[in-house]
Amino acid sequence: MSIQFHLQDRKALVTGASQGIGRGIAEAFMEFGAEVIACDIKEEGLKDLEKKSIDKGLKCHICTVDVTDRSQVKEMVLEMDDKLGGIDTLASVAGIHNRYNIDEMPDEIWDRMISVNLTSCFNLTKHLLPRMAKRKYGVIIQVASVAGIVGSVTGASHYAAAKGGLIPYIRSLAKEWGSKGIRANCIGPGLIDTEMTQVMQELAVKAYLSGLPLGRIGKPEDIAGAAVYLASDASSYVNGQLLNVCGGYLMA
Ligand SMILES: NC(=O)c1ccc[n+]([C@@H]2O[C@H](COP(=O)([O-])OP(=O)(O)OC[C@H]3O[C@@H](n4cnc5c(N)ncnc54)[C@H](O)[C@@H]3O)[C@@H](O)[C@H]2O)c1
């Protein structure tokens, strides 16, 4: 029996890689042997990741790209795919979060939320899938959220809608492209300690943790572990799934 947990010889594109969960996934992918293309709209974090990775002898390329900018995304995907001889793994992690009651939400806030958190996955996969299919191998991992299942009670209906939309998109992709050697899955994080969640009030965190079986906030490494598993051939029969990594907040 040979169970392959490593990512040796893999070429992975990771968005949202400057910080938080995306950075954790990019670092873990490199540590498990992958060559990583780290993409983010924030250049500073990318440069820091590149320097630290190269110092450790790991392979990291950086691309400062806005995942909502279709021409930038297309150029990055096609250029890096040619340069590295084929991107075989995508971890689509870039995302934003903010809070507005529905009746007070500016239209532009709704549009930007859907664009960054949902449409970005289409922008990326549109160009990647045909290349992966030609090589008959590809892995797509999309970071969604438990909010995409349960909804929001705290002014993040637009966030929940975008995250919820990712799940059937990824499942459609898993159905339509599975026969071409491409697997696609979502990860649904619960509350994870990153810049995104720093704005949460202490009382709200306490209330959340009191009902959580594992009783602690998650770390980016908790999500990275799941991403490494889904990227590796150890999960070669896992397709179209939502893997909730949430300390038991959701059990389904
Ligand atoms: N932290 C949590 O509790 C939690 C829970 C569930 C899901 N998530 C999801 O995990 C992902 C990562 O979140 P995080 O907690 O690490 O947040 P974070 O804010 O620390 O990181 C998000 C990253 O995405 C980048 N980004 C934002 N807009 C972008 C754009 N248009 N183009 C390219 N990059 C862009 C940011 O610059 C940042 O580096 C997000 O999709 C988020 O919705 C987070």
mmCIF file of C-alpha atoms in Angstrom, residues 7 10-15 25 29 77 81 87-93 118 120-133 135 137-144 166-178 180-187 226-233 235-236 238-243:
data_model
loop_
_atom_site.group_PDB
_atom_site.id
_atom_site.type_symbol
_atom_site.label_atom_id
_atom_site.label_comp_id
_atom_site.label_asym_id
_atom_site.label_seq_id
_atom_site.Cartn_x
_atom_site.Cartn_y
_atom_site.Cartn_z
ATOM 1 C CA LEU A 7 3.476 17.322 -2.520
ATOM 2 C CA ARG A 10 3.775 19.782 -7.400
ATOM 3 C CA LYS A 11 3.242 23.339 -8.615
ATOM 4 C CA ALA A 12 0.628 25.122 -6.575
ATOM 5 C CA LEU A 13 -1.001 28.501 -6.998
ATOM 6 C CA VAL A 14 -2.187 29.920 -3.663
ATOM 7 C CA THR A 15 -4.228 33.135 -3.516
ATOM 8 C CA ILE A 25 -1.341 27.005 3.254
ATOM 9 C CA PHE A 29 2.581 23.322 0.645
ATOM 10 C CA VAL A 77 -2.312 31.858 -14.744
ATOM 11 C CA ASP A 81 1.592 27.770 -16.144
ATOM 12 C CA ILE A 87 0.180 24.470 -12.414
ATOM 13 C CA ASP A 88 -1.384 21.295 -10.987
ATOM 14 C CA THR A 89 -2.889 22.648 -7.752
ATOM 15 C CA LEU A 90 -4.969 25.694 -6.890
ATOM 16 C CA ALA A 91 -5.743 26.834 -3.355
ATOM 17 C CA SER A 92 -8.162 29.733 -3.757
ATOM 18 C CA VAL A 93 -8.078 31.484 -0.402
ATOM 19 C CA LEU A 118 -17.073 34.124 -5.235
ATOM 20 C CA SER A 120 -12.582 35.124 -8.149
ATOM 21 C CA CYS A 121 -12.894 31.321 -8.151
ATOM 22 C CA PHE A 122 -14.491 31.443 -11.610
ATOM 23 C CA ASN A 123 -11.802 33.897 -12.820
ATOM 24 C CA LEU A 124 -9.043 31.492 -11.749
ATOM 25 C CA THR A 125 -10.558 28.146 -12.702
ATOM 26 C CA LYS A 126 -11.725 29.369 -16.121
ATOM 27 C CA HIS A 127 -8.115 29.527 -17.286
ATOM 28 C CA LEU A 128 -6.629 26.757 -15.152
ATOM 29 C CA LEU A 129 -9.060 23.932 -15.888
ATOM 30 C CA PRO A 130 -8.326 23.561 -19.631
ATOM 31 C CA ARG A 131 -4.578 23.439 -18.916
ATOM 32 C CA MET A 132 -5.060 20.864 -16.137
ATOM 33 C CA ALA A 133 -7.388 18.797 -18.325
ATOM 34 C CA ARG A 135 -2.376 17.100 -18.606
ATOM 35 C CA TYR A 137 -4.349 16.042 -13.583
ATOM 36 C CA GLY A 138 -5.435 18.856 -11.310
ATOM 37 C CA VAL A 139 -6.505 19.664 -7.768
ATOM 38 C CA ILE A 140 -8.728 22.600 -6.850
ATOM 39 C CA ILE A 141 -9.196 23.606 -3.218
ATOM 40 C CA GLN A 142 -11.520 26.468 -2.394
ATOM 41 C CA VAL A 143 -11.674 28.006 1.067
ATOM 42 C CA ALA A 144 -15.372 28.622 1.789
ATOM 43 C CA LEU A 166 -18.736 28.574 -3.776
ATOM 44 C CA ILE A 167 -19.895 25.143 -2.611
ATOM 45 C CA PRO A 168 -22.219 24.268 -5.556
ATOM 46 C CA TYR A 169 -19.743 25.922 -7.938
ATOM 47 C CA ILE A 170 -16.979 23.602 -6.710
ATOM 48 C CA ARG A 171 -19.351 20.607 -6.781
ATOM 49 C CA SER A 172 -20.316 21.414 -10.385
ATOM 50 C CA LEU A 173 -16.666 21.659 -11.258
ATOM 51 C CA ALA A 174 -16.027 18.313 -9.525
ATOM 52 C CA LYS A 175 -18.813 16.717 -11.589
ATOM 53 C CA GLU A 176 -17.972 18.343 -14.912
ATOM 54 C CA TRP A 177 -14.171 17.957 -14.786
ATOM 55 C CA GLY A 178 -13.681 14.834 -12.639
ATOM 56 C CA LYS A 180 -10.564 14.737 -16.904
ATOM 57 C CA GLY A 181 -8.480 13.921 -13.839
ATOM 58 C CA ILE A 182 -9.394 17.004 -11.828
ATOM 59 C CA ARG A 183 -10.598 16.858 -8.220
ATOM 60 C CA ALA A 184 -12.248 19.844 -6.557
ATOM 61 C CA ASN A 185 -13.156 20.291 -2.899
ATOM 62 C CA CYS A 186 -14.015 23.045 -0.416
ATOM 63 C CA ILE A 187 -12.720 23.649 3.081
ATOM 64 C CA ALA A 226 -6.628 19.959 5.709
ATOM 65 C CA ALA A 227 -5.368 21.716 2.563
ATOM 66 C CA VAL A 228 -2.238 19.545 2.400
ATOM 67 C CA TYR A 229 -4.418 16.437 2.704
ATOM 68 C CA LEU A 230 -6.807 17.612 -0.032
ATOM 69 C CA ALA A 231 -3.906 18.614 -2.281
ATOM 70 C CA SER A 232 -2.029 15.361 -1.836
ATOM 71 C CA ASP A 233 -2.766 12.056 -3.528
ATOM 72 C CA SER A 235 -7.141 12.189 -0.926
ATOM 73 C CA SER A 236 -7.204 10.942 -4.516
ATOM 74 C CA VAL A 238 -12.134 12.686 -2.418
ATOM 75 C CA ASN A 239 -14.036 14.862 -4.878
ATOM 76 C CA GLY A 240 -16.806 17.455 -4.593
ATOM 77 C CA GLN A 241 -16.698 17.512 -0.802
ATOM 78 C CA LEU A 242 -16.931 20.240 1.801
ATOM 79 C CA LEU A 243 -14.489 19.544 4.621
#
